[in-house]
């Protein structure tokens, strides 16, 4: 696994430069497609597609999946965000390849353990899965894209995400510092 | 005029566009350092504010950029997806996500980036998010009341706060700049760096100047519509060409005249009662939209604006001119004069010149023909928006 331990990973890009590039990318996205960037919607599409494939009768009788297929025609995977997130995977992989950061590993705070990290990642993911449905988007789809188009809902969700994180940060500090 | 989907870029091509935009998105996030949870949560423990810098720089740049595009008429903001506002759902969902952030160390977009370069915790996080959506789906009956409560529609933040778009954008940028400054102080303190966080080096000076320019440019791109609706005709010194009622009547009657295009801004009720041939009903909002835009931009057409009164027509014509439309005229004296001198023309018997005699003969003829044309006219407009807003969001 550690084939590259001789090579140091490249340093990260300057934050303001990365931010400006991300902002320009978002402007281009809105100009071309009329919508912003996103992420959680792709996970939702995969979840709905899985349920529709594994238990089609259940999907037909459950309100959530019924409402989803009413709003989205065709397969849940023929979805803009599914393609976009596939691109994210490719782009991040290429970037990691160039910067020498490809490596199977798990990261955690100095006082944490693998078990705690696995449980934390799983529970954190579950919370995002639920929260992003209620918030109608995540940091990308609601917060960042919402800020770009000055949507009240998006900015509200953005403030709630950061406020929530700061409120709870103290209780989980052992996991990170 | 943007958005380019679905007119210039088809829905299918849009998927390829999504893939390409996604590649850039992933690459930028990874290069910025968003593929490691330790860097991400650093924001909440004060040792690394990279996320805050990248996120707010991107947000501010995009916000100003979108304002600029719509100010210059390159983007129809009415077609852009504005995230809807469900107050309590947004707040509760956001707080749950915030908790998920400090517990899980990622957000969905960054977890995909981290998984792409082999982070195992990120892959577990994605599995968790997948389960989370299923929990929401199965427990939908329970979440639904909260999910659908306090529906505010899709307001823009400056309207919700009662500010102008420019003032909000300026404040937002100023807060971001202030936050960059404060957090670099905190960051250095936590990491025990003794160098002052901001020094008078060319790097920081140019950053500060750039930030200030962006903040001030908020005032260069006010909301076009509210700005133009307050247009002051006297001080702006805008000249609008007028078309005489006789020329107007002549062009209406002339079946070979395909230049005249009457743009009627009267209310629905009056328009239905009497609409002129070659006319289309418009609303003031139509002037700022992508679909109606095409009609006004047709070459070789002379657009004659009419409204309840001449002053209103002149004002709308001035706005259209400011928006860059050409060949905009108003009917001299408005519809009132047209009614009085053409439709209800009183026959004259004494003439001072040959011209007057000719005018008299023409008006008598017009008086007979135009009412018939009006009664046979099929109503067209208001220009209905065929295009709906883009469906976006997660």
Coordinates of C-alpha atoms in Angstrom, one line a residue:
Chain A
X1 CA 0.0 0.0 0.0
X2 CA 2.7 2.4 0.9
X3 CA 4.4 2.5 -2.4
X4 CA 5.0 6.2 -2.3
X5 CA 6.4 6.6 1.2
X6 CA 9.6 8.0 -0.3
X7 CA 7.7 10.8 -2.0
X8 CA 6.3 13.6 0.0
X9 CA 2.7 14.6 -1.0
X10 CA 2.5 18.0 -2.7
X11 CA 1.4 20.9 -0.5
X12 CA -2.2 22.1 -0.7
X13 CA -3.2 25.0 -2.9
X14 CA -3.5 28.4 -1.4
X15 CA -7.0 28.6 0.3
X16 CA -8.0 31.9 -1.3
X17 CA -6.9 30.8 -4.7
X18 CA -8.8 27.5 -4.3
X19 CA -11.8 29.5 -3.1
X20 CA -11.7 31.8 -6.0
X21 CA -11.5 28.9 -8.5
X22 CA -14.4 27.2 -6.8
X23 CA -16.4 30.4 -7.0
X24 CA -15.7 30.8 -10.7
X25 CA -16.6 27.1 -11.2
X26 CA -19.9 27.8 -9.4
X27 CA -20.6 30.8 -11.6
X28 CA -20.0 28.8 -14.7
X29 CA -22.3 26.0 -13.4
X30 CA -25.1 28.4 -12.7
X31 CA -24.6 30.2 -16.0
X32 CA -24.6 27.0 -18.0
X33 CA -27.1 24.8 -16.2
X34 CA -29.2 27.3 -14.1
X35 CA -28.5 25.3 -10.9
X36 CA -25.6 25.0 -8.5
X37 CA -23.3 22.2 -7.4
X38 CA -24.4 19.5 -5.1
X39 CA -23.5 16.2 -3.5
X40 CA -26.0 14.7 -1.1
X41 CA -28.6 14.4 -3.9
X42 CA -26.5 11.8 -5.6
X43 CA -26.4 9.6 -2.5
X44 CA -30.2 10.0 -2.3
X45 CA -30.5 8.9 -6.0
X46 CA -28.4 5.8 -5.3
X47 CA -30.5 5.0 -2.2
X48 CA -33.8 5.4 -4.1
X49 CA -32.4 3.3 -7.0
X50 CA -31.4 0.6 -4.6
X51 CA -34.8 0.4 -2.9
X52 CA -36.5 0.4 -6.3
X53 CA -34.4 -2.5 -7.5
X54 CA -34.3 -4.6 -4.3
X55 CA -37.9 -4.2 -3.2
X56 CA -39.9 -2.7 -6.0
X57 CA -43.2 -3.3 -4.3
X58 CA -42.0 -1.6 -1.2
X59 CA -40.9 1.4 -3.2
X60 CA -44.3 1.6 -4.9
X61 CA -46.1 1.6 -1.6
X62 CA -43.9 4.0 0.4
X63 CA -44.7 7.7 0.3
X64 CA -41.1 8.9 0.2
X65 CA -40.1 6.9 -2.9
X66 CA -43.5 7.6 -4.6
X67 CA -42.9 11.4 -4.2
X68 CA -39.4 11.0 -5.5
X69 CA -40.5 9.2 -8.7
X70 CA -43.3 11.7 -9.2
X71 CA -40.8 14.6 -9.1
X72 CA -38.1 12.8 -11.1
X73 CA -39.0 11.0 -14.3
X74 CA -36.9 8.1 -15.5
X75 CA -34.4 6.1 -13.6
X76 CA -33.2 7.8 -10.3
X77 CA -29.6 7.3 -11.6
X78 CA -30.3 9.5 -14.7
X79 CA -29.8 12.4 -12.5
X80 CA -27.6 15.5 -12.9
X81 CA -26.1 15.1 -9.5
X82 CA -25.2 11.5 -10.1
X83 CA -23.1 12.5 -13.1
X84 CA -21.6 15.5 -11.3
X85 CA -20.6 13.4 -8.3
X86 CA -19.1 10.7 -10.6
X87 CA -17.0 13.7 -11.9
X88 CA -16.0 14.6 -8.4
X89 CA -14.7 11.1 -7.8
X90 CA -12.7 11.3 -11.0
X91 CA -11.4 14.8 -10.4
X92 CA -10.4 14.2 -6.8
X93 CA -8.7 10.9 -7.8
X94 CA -6.7 12.7 -10.6
X95 CA -5.8 15.5 -8.2
X96 CA -4.7 13.0 -5.6
X97 CA -2.6 11.1 -8.2
X98 CA -0.8 14.3 -9.3
X99 CA -0.3 15.5 -5.7
X100 CA 0.9 12.1 -4.5
X101 CA -1.8 11.6 -2.0
X102 CA -3.3 8.3 -3.1
X103 CA -3.2 6.0 -0.1
X104 CA -5.6 3.6 1.7
X105 CA -5.7 5.0 5.2
X106 CA -7.9 6.1 8.0
X107 CA -7.4 9.4 9.7
X108 CA -8.3 10.2 13.3
X109 CA -7.3 12.5 16.2
X110 CA -4.2 11.6 18.4
X111 CA -6.4 10.4 21.3
X112 CA -8.9 8.5 19.2
X113 CA -9.0 4.8 18.2
X114 CA -9.9 3.0 14.9
X115 CA -13.2 1.7 16.5
X116 CA -14.2 5.2 17.6
X117 CA -13.3 6.6 14.2
X118 CA -15.3 3.9 12.3
X119 CA -18.4 4.4 14.5
X120 CA -18.0 8.2 14.3
X121 CA -17.8 8.1 10.5
X122 CA -20.8 5.8 10.2
X123 CA -23.0 7.8 12.6
X124 CA -21.8 11.1 11.2
X125 CA -22.8 9.8 7.7
X126 CA -26.2 8.8 8.9
X127 CA -26.8 12.2 10.5
X128 CA -25.8 13.9 7.2
X129 CA -28.1 11.5 5.3
X130 CA -31.1 12.6 7.5
X131 CA -30.1 16.2 7.9
X132 CA -29.5 16.8 4.2
X133 CA -33.0 15.6 3.4
X134 CA -34.5 18.0 6.0
X135 CA -32.2 20.8 4.9
X136 CA -32.9 20.1 1.2
X137 CA -29.2 19.9 0.4
X138 CA -25.8 19.8 2.1
X139 CA -22.8 22.1 2.3
X140 CA -22.6 22.2 -1.5
X141 CA -26.2 22.1 -2.6
X142 CA -27.8 24.2 0.1
X143 CA -25.1 26.2 1.8
X144 CA -22.6 27.1 -1.0
X145 CA -25.0 27.2 -4.0
X146 CA -27.7 28.8 -1.8
X147 CA -25.3 31.6 -0.9
X148 CA -24.3 32.1 -4.5
X149 CA -28.0 32.8 -5.6
X150 CA -28.8 34.5 -2.2
X151 CA -31.5 32.0 -1.3
X152 CA -32.9 32.5 2.2
X153 CA -33.3 28.8 2.7
X154 CA -29.7 28.0 1.6
X155 CA -28.2 30.7 3.8
X156 CA -30.3 29.6 6.8
X157 CA -29.2 26.0 6.3
X158 CA -25.6 27.2 6.0
X159 CA -25.8 29.1 9.3
X160 CA -27.5 26.2 11.0
X161 CA -24.8 23.7 9.9
X162 CA -21.9 25.9 11.2
X163 CA -23.8 26.8 14.4
X164 CA -24.6 23.2 15.0
X165 CA -21.1 22.1 14.5
X166 CA -19.7 24.7 16.9
X167 CA -22.3 23.9 19.5
X168 CA -21.4 20.2 19.5
X169 CA -17.7 20.5 18.8
X170 CA -16.8 20.7 22.5
X171 CA -18.5 17.3 23.3
X172 CA -16.6 15.4 20.6
X173 CA -13.2 17.1 21.1
X174 CA -11.6 13.8 22.3
X175 CA -12.2 12.4 18.8
X176 CA -10.1 15.1 17.2
X177 CA -7.6 16.9 19.5
Chain B
X1 CA -28.9 34.9 -22.2
X2 CA -28.1 32.2 -19.7
X3 CA -28.9 29.6 -18.4
X4 CA -27.7 27.8 -21.5
X5 CA -29.7 24.6 -20.6
X6 CA -32.1 23.6 -22.2
X7 CA -31.9 25.9 -25.3
X8 CA -28.3 25.8 -26.3
X9 CA -27.2 22.7 -24.3
X10 CA -29.7 19.9 -24.5
X11 CA -30.8 17.9 -21.5
X12 CA -28.7 14.9 -22.5
X13 CA -25.6 17.0 -23.2
X14 CA -26.2 18.5 -19.7
X15 CA -25.2 15.1 -18.2
X16 CA -21.8 15.3 -19.8
X17 CA -21.5 18.9 -18.7
X18 CA -22.3 17.7 -15.1
X19 CA -19.5 15.2 -15.4
X20 CA -17.0 17.8 -16.5
X21 CA -18.0 20.3 -13.9
X22 CA -17.9 17.6 -11.3
X23 CA -14.3 16.7 -12.3
X24 CA -13.3 20.3 -11.7
X25 CA -15.3 20.4 -8.5
X26 CA -13.5 17.3 -7.2
X27 CA -10.1 18.5 -8.3
X28 CA -10.5 21.9 -6.6
X29 CA -11.8 20.4 -3.4
X30 CA -9.0 17.9 -3.2
X31 CA -6.3 20.5 -4.1
X32 CA -7.7 22.8 -1.3
X33 CA -7.2 20.0 1.2
X34 CA -10.9 19.0 1.7
X35 CA -10.0 15.3 1.3
X36 CA -8.8 15.0 4.9
X37 CA -11.2 15.0 7.9
X38 CA -8.5 16.4 10.2
X39 CA -8.3 19.6 8.1
X40 CA -12.1 19.8 7.8
X41 CA -12.8 19.7 11.5
X42 CA -9.9 22.0 12.3
X43 CA -12.4 24.7 11.6
X44 CA -14.4 23.7 14.8
X45 CA -11.3 23.4 17.0
X46 CA -9.5 26.4 15.8
X47 CA -6.3 24.8 14.5
X48 CA -7.1 25.0 10.8
X49 CA -9.5 27.4 9.1
X50 CA -8.8 26.3 5.6
X51 CA -12.4 25.3 5.1
X52 CA -13.8 28.7 6.1
X53 CA -11.4 30.5 3.8
X54 CA -12.1 28.3 0.8
X55 CA -15.9 28.1 1.4
X56 CA -16.5 31.8 2.0
X57 CA -14.1 33.0 -0.8
X58 CA -16.0 30.7 -3.2
X59 CA -19.4 31.9 -1.9
X60 CA -18.6 35.6 -2.1
X61 CA -17.0 35.3 -5.6
X62 CA -20.0 33.3 -6.9
X63 CA -22.5 35.7 -5.3
X64 CA -20.9 38.7 -6.9
X65 CA -20.4 36.9 -10.2
X66 CA -24.1 35.9 -10.4
X67 CA -25.1 39.4 -9.5
X68 CA -22.8 40.7 -12.3
X69 CA -24.1 38.3 -14.9
X70 CA -27.7 39.2 -14.2
X71 CA -26.9 42.9 -14.1
X72 CA -25.5 42.8 -17.6
X73 CA -28.5 40.8 -18.8
X74 CA -26.4 37.6 -19.4
X75 CA -28.3 35.5 -16.9
X76 CA -32.1 35.3 -16.3
X77 CA -32.2 34.9 -12.5
X78 CA -35.9 34.0 -12.8
X79 CA -34.9 30.7 -14.5
X80 CA -32.1 29.8 -12.0
X81 CA -32.9 27.4 -9.2
X82 CA -33.4 29.2 -5.9
X83 CA -33.3 26.8 -3.0
X84 CA -36.8 26.9 -1.4
X85 CA -37.1 27.9 2.2
X86 CA -38.8 25.7 4.8
X87 CA -37.8 27.5 7.9
X88 CA -37.8 24.9 10.6
X89 CA -36.8 22.0 8.3
X90 CA -33.7 24.1 7.2
X91 CA -32.7 24.9 10.8
X92 CA -33.2 21.4 12.3
X93 CA -31.7 19.8 9.2
X94 CA -28.7 22.2 9.4
X95 CA -28.1 21.5 13.1
X96 CA -28.3 17.7 12.5
X97 CA -25.7 18.2 9.7
X98 CA -23.5 20.3 12.0
X99 CA -23.6 17.5 14.6
X100 CA -22.8 15.0 11.8
X101 CA -19.8 17.2 10.8
X102 CA -18.0 17.0 14.2
X103 CA -18.9 13.3 14.7
X104 CA -18.2 12.2 11.1
X105 CA -15.5 14.6 10.1
X106 CA -16.8 15.1 6.6
X107 CA -19.7 16.5 4.7
X108 CA -21.1 14.6 1.7
X109 CA -19.1 16.4 -1.1
X110 CA -15.8 16.2 0.8
X111 CA -16.3 12.6 1.8
X112 CA -16.6 11.7 -1.9
X113 CA -13.2 13.5 -2.5
X114 CA -11.6 11.7 0.4
X115 CA -12.9 8.3 -0.7
X116 CA -11.5 8.9 -4.2
X117 CA -8.0 9.1 -2.8
X118 CA -8.4 6.1 -0.6
X119 CA -9.6 7.4 2.8
X120 CA -11.3 4.5 4.5
X121 CA -13.2 6.6 7.0
X122 CA -14.7 8.6 4.1
X123 CA -16.0 5.4 2.5
X124 CA -17.7 4.4 5.8
X125 CA -19.1 7.9 6.0
X126 CA -20.7 7.6 2.6
X127 CA -22.2 4.2 3.6
X128 CA -23.6 6.0 6.6
X129 CA -25.1 8.8 4.5
X130 CA -26.7 6.1 2.3
X131 CA -28.2 4.5 5.4
X132 CA -29.3 8.0 6.6
X133 CA -31.3 8.6 3.5
X134 CA -33.0 5.2 3.8
X135 CA -33.9 6.0 7.5
X136 CA -35.4 9.3 6.3
X137 CA -37.3 7.4 3.6
X138 CA -38.6 4.7 5.8
X139 CA -39.4 7.2 8.6
X140 CA -40.9 9.7 6.2
X141 CA -44.3 9.7 7.9
X142 CA -42.5 10.9 11.1
X143 CA -40.3 13.6 9.4
X144 CA -42.9 14.8 6.9
X145 CA -44.7 17.3 9.2
X146 CA -41.4 19.0 9.9
X147 CA -40.2 18.6 6.4
X148 CA -43.1 20.4 4.9
X149 CA -43.9 23.0 7.6
X150 CA -43.3 26.7 7.4
X151 CA -43.1 26.8 3.6
X152 CA -41.9 30.3 2.7
X153 CA -41.6 29.6 -1.0
X154 CA -38.2 30.6 -2.5
X155 CA -37.4 34.0 -1.2
X156 CA -34.1 35.7 -1.7
X157 CA -32.2 36.7 1.5
X158 CA -32.2 40.4 0.8
X159 CA -36.0 40.4 0.4
X160 CA -36.4 38.4 3.6
X161 CA -34.2 40.9 5.5
X162 CA -35.7 43.9 3.8
X163 CA -32.3 45.1 2.5
X164 CA -31.2 45.9 -1.1
X165 CA -29.2 43.2 -2.8
X166 CA -26.1 45.4 -2.9
X167 CA -26.2 46.1 0.8
X168 CA -26.6 42.5 1.7
X169 CA -23.7 41.4 -0.7
X170 CA -21.5 44.2 0.7
X171 CA -22.2 43.1 4.3
X172 CA -21.7 39.4 3.5
X173 CA -18.3 40.2 1.9
X174 CA -17.3 42.4 4.8
X175 CA -18.2 39.7 7.3
X176 CA -16.2 37.2 5.3
X177 CA -13.1 39.5 5.2
X178 CA -13.4 40.2 8.9
X179 CA -13.7 36.4 9.6
X180 CA -10.6 35.7 7.5
X181 CA -8.7 38.2 9.7
X182 CA -10.0 37.0 13.0
X183 CA -9.6 33.3 12.3
X184 CA -6.0 33.8 11.3
X185 CA -5.4 35.3 14.7
X186 CA -7.1 32.4 16.4
X187 CA -5.3 29.9 14.2
X188 CA -1.9 31.3 15.1
X189 CA -2.8 31.3 18.8
X190 CA -3.9 27.7 18.8
X191 CA -1.0 26.5 16.8
X192 CA 1.4 28.7 18.9
X193 CA 2.8 30.6 15.9
X194 CA 4.4 33.8 17.0
X195 CA 4.4 35.5 13.7
X196 CA 1.7 38.1 13.4
X197 CA -1.2 36.7 11.4
X198 CA -1.3 39.5 8.9
X199 CA 1.8 41.3 7.8
X200 CA 2.4 44.1 5.4
X201 CA 3.7 41.9 2.7
X202 CA 2.7 42.2 -1.0
X203 CA 0.6 39.0 -0.5
X204 CA -1.6 40.3 2.3
X205 CA -1.8 43.8 0.9
X206 CA -3.0 42.6 -2.5
X207 CA -5.4 40.1 -0.8
X208 CA -6.9 43.0 1.3
X209 CA -7.2 45.2 -1.8
X210 CA -8.9 42.5 -3.8
X211 CA -11.3 41.8 -1.0
X212 CA -12.2 45.4 -0.7
X213 CA -12.7 45.7 -4.5
X214 CA -15.0 42.6 -4.4
X215 CA -17.0 44.1 -1.5
X216 CA -17.4 47.4 -3.2
X217 CA -18.4 45.9 -6.5
X218 CA -21.6 44.8 -4.8
X219 CA -22.7 48.3 -5.4
X220 CA -21.8 48.2 -9.0
X221 CA -24.3 45.4 -9.7
X222 CA -27.5 46.4 -8.0
X223 CA -30.6 44.4 -8.8
X224 CA -31.3 45.5 -12.3
X225 CA -35.0 45.5 -12.0
X226 CA -35.5 47.5 -8.9
X227 CA -32.7 49.8 -10.1
X228 CA -34.4 50.5 -13.5
X229 CA -37.9 50.8 -12.1
X230 CA -36.7 53.8 -10.2
X231 CA -35.2 55.3 -13.4
X232 CA -35.6 59.0 -13.3
X233 CA -36.4 60.2 -16.8
X234 CA -35.5 63.9 -16.4
X235 CA -32.1 63.4 -14.9
X236 CA -31.1 60.5 -17.2
X237 CA -32.0 62.6 -20.3
X238 CA -33.4 59.6 -22.3
X239 CA -35.0 60.5 -25.5
X240 CA -37.8 58.2 -26.8
X241 CA -38.9 58.4 -30.4
X242 CA -42.6 58.9 -30.9
X243 CA -44.9 57.6 -33.7
X244 CA -47.7 59.8 -34.8
X245 CA -51.3 58.4 -34.5
X246 CA -51.7 58.7 -38.3
X247 CA -48.5 56.6 -39.0
X248 CA -49.6 54.2 -36.4
X249 CA -53.1 53.8 -37.9
X250 CA -51.6 53.5 -41.3
X251 CA -49.2 50.7 -40.3
X252 CA -52.0 48.9 -38.5
X253 CA -54.2 48.9 -41.6
X254 CA -51.4 48.1 -44.1
X255 CA -51.4 44.4 -44.4
X256 CA -48.0 44.4 -46.1
X257 CA -46.4 46.2 -43.2
X258 CA -44.7 43.5 -41.1
X259 CA -42.5 45.9 -39.2
X260 CA -45.0 47.2 -36.6
X261 CA -45.1 45.3 -33.4
X262 CA -47.3 46.8 -30.7
X263 CA -46.3 46.0 -27.2
X264 CA -49.3 46.6 -25.0
X265 CA -48.7 47.1 -21.2
X266 CA -52.3 47.6 -20.2
X267 CA -53.9 45.4 -17.6
X268 CA -55.5 42.1 -18.6
X269 CA -59.1 43.4 -18.4
X270 CA -58.6 46.4 -20.7
X271 CA -56.5 44.4 -23.1
X272 CA -59.2 41.8 -23.4
X273 CA -61.8 44.4 -24.0
X274 CA -59.9 46.0 -26.8
X275 CA -56.6 44.8 -28.3
X276 CA -55.0 46.2 -31.4
X277 CA -54.0 44.1 -34.4
X278 CA -50.2 43.3 -34.4
X279 CA -50.1 43.7 -30.6
X280 CA -48.8 41.5 -27.8
X281 CA -49.6 42.0 -24.2
X282 CA -46.6 42.5 -22.0
X283 CA -46.0 42.9 -18.3
X284 CA -43.2 45.0 -16.9
X285 CA -41.6 41.7 -15.6
X286 CA -41.5 40.4 -19.2
X287 CA -38.9 43.0 -20.1
X288 CA -36.4 41.2 -17.8
X289 CA -37.2 37.6 -18.8
X290 CA -35.5 35.3 -21.3
X291 CA -38.5 34.2 -23.3
X292 CA -40.1 37.6 -24.1
X293 CA -36.7 38.9 -24.8
X294 CA -36.7 37.2 -28.1
X295 CA -39.8 39.0 -29.3
X296 CA -38.4 42.4 -28.5
X297 CA -35.0 41.5 -30.0
X298 CA -36.5 40.6 -33.4
X299 CA -34.7 42.6 -36.1
X300 CA -36.5 44.9 -38.5
X301 CA -39.4 45.2 -36.1
X302 CA -40.5 48.6 -34.8
X303 CA -41.7 48.2 -31.2
X304 CA -44.4 50.7 -30.3
X305 CA -45.1 50.7 -26.6
X306 CA -48.6 51.5 -25.3
X307 CA -49.8 51.6 -21.7
X308 CA -52.7 53.1 -19.8
X309 CA -51.2 56.5 -20.4
X310 CA -48.4 58.0 -22.4
X311 CA -46.2 58.7 -19.4
X312 CA -46.2 55.1 -18.3
X313 CA -45.4 54.0 -21.9
X314 CA -42.5 56.4 -22.0
X315 CA -41.1 55.1 -18.8
X316 CA -41.3 51.5 -19.9
X317 CA -39.8 52.4 -23.2
X318 CA -36.9 54.1 -21.4
X319 CA -36.4 50.9 -19.3
X320 CA -36.4 48.8 -22.5
X321 CA -33.8 51.2 -24.0
X322 CA -31.6 51.0 -21.0
X323 CA -31.8 47.2 -21.3
X324 CA -30.4 47.5 -24.7
X325 CA -33.4 47.0 -26.9
X326 CA -33.5 48.9 -30.2
X327 CA -36.2 50.5 -32.3
X328 CA -38.4 51.3 -29.3
X329 CA -41.1 53.9 -29.8
X330 CA -44.1 55.1 -28.1
X331 CA -47.4 56.2 -29.5
X332 CA -47.5 60.0 -29.6
X333 CA -50.2 61.1 -27.2
X334 CA -50.9 57.6 -26.1
X335 CA -54.0 55.6 -26.7
X336 CA -56.2 58.5 -25.6
X337 CA -55.1 60.6 -28.6
X338 CA -55.4 57.6 -30.9
X339 CA -59.0 57.0 -29.7
X340 CA -59.8 60.7 -30.0
X341 CA -58.3 61.4 -33.4
X342 CA -58.8 58.1 -35.2
X343 CA -61.4 55.9 -33.6
X344 CA -63.7 58.7 -32.6
X345 CA -62.7 61.1 -35.3
X346 CA -65.1 64.0 -35.9
X347 CA -65.5 64.9 -39.5
X348 CA -64.3 68.4 -40.5
X349 CA -65.6 70.5 -43.3
X350 CA -63.3 73.5 -43.3
X351 CA -59.6 72.9 -44.3
X352 CA -56.7 75.3 -44.1
X353 CA -54.5 73.2 -46.3
X354 CA -54.3 70.2 -48.7
X355 CA -52.6 68.3 -46.0
X356 CA -55.5 68.7 -43.6
X357 CA -57.9 67.6 -46.2
X358 CA -55.8 64.4 -46.9
X359 CA -55.6 63.7 -43.2
X360 CA -59.3 64.1 -42.9
X361 CA -59.9 61.6 -45.7
X362 CA -57.4 59.1 -44.2
X363 CA -58.9 59.4 -40.8
X364 CA -62.4 58.8 -42.0
X365 CA -61.3 55.7 -43.7
X366 CA -59.3 54.5 -40.7
X367 CA -62.3 55.1 -38.4
X368 CA -64.2 52.6 -40.4
X369 CA -61.6 49.9 -40.9
X370 CA -59.7 49.8 -37.6
X371 CA -62.7 49.0 -35.3
X372 CA -63.5 46.0 -37.6
X373 CA -59.9 44.9 -37.3
X374 CA -60.0 45.3 -33.5
X375 CA -63.1 43.2 -33.2
X376 CA -61.6 40.4 -35.4
X377 CA -58.3 40.5 -33.7
X378 CA -57.1 37.4 -31.8
X379 CA -55.6 38.1 -28.5
X380 CA -52.0 37.3 -28.1
X381 CA -49.9 37.5 -24.9
X382 CA -49.1 38.1 -22.2
X383 CA -45.9 36.2 -23.1
X384 CA -46.2 33.2 -21.0
X385 CA -43.1 31.7 -19.6
X386 CA -42.8 28.4 -21.3
X387 CA -39.6 27.8 -19.6
X388 CA -39.8 26.7 -16.0
X389 CA -37.1 27.2 -13.4
X390 CA -34.4 24.7 -13.5
X391 CA -35.0 21.9 -11.0
X392 CA -32.0 21.8 -8.8
X393 CA -31.0 21.1 -5.2
X394 CA -30.1 17.8 -3.6

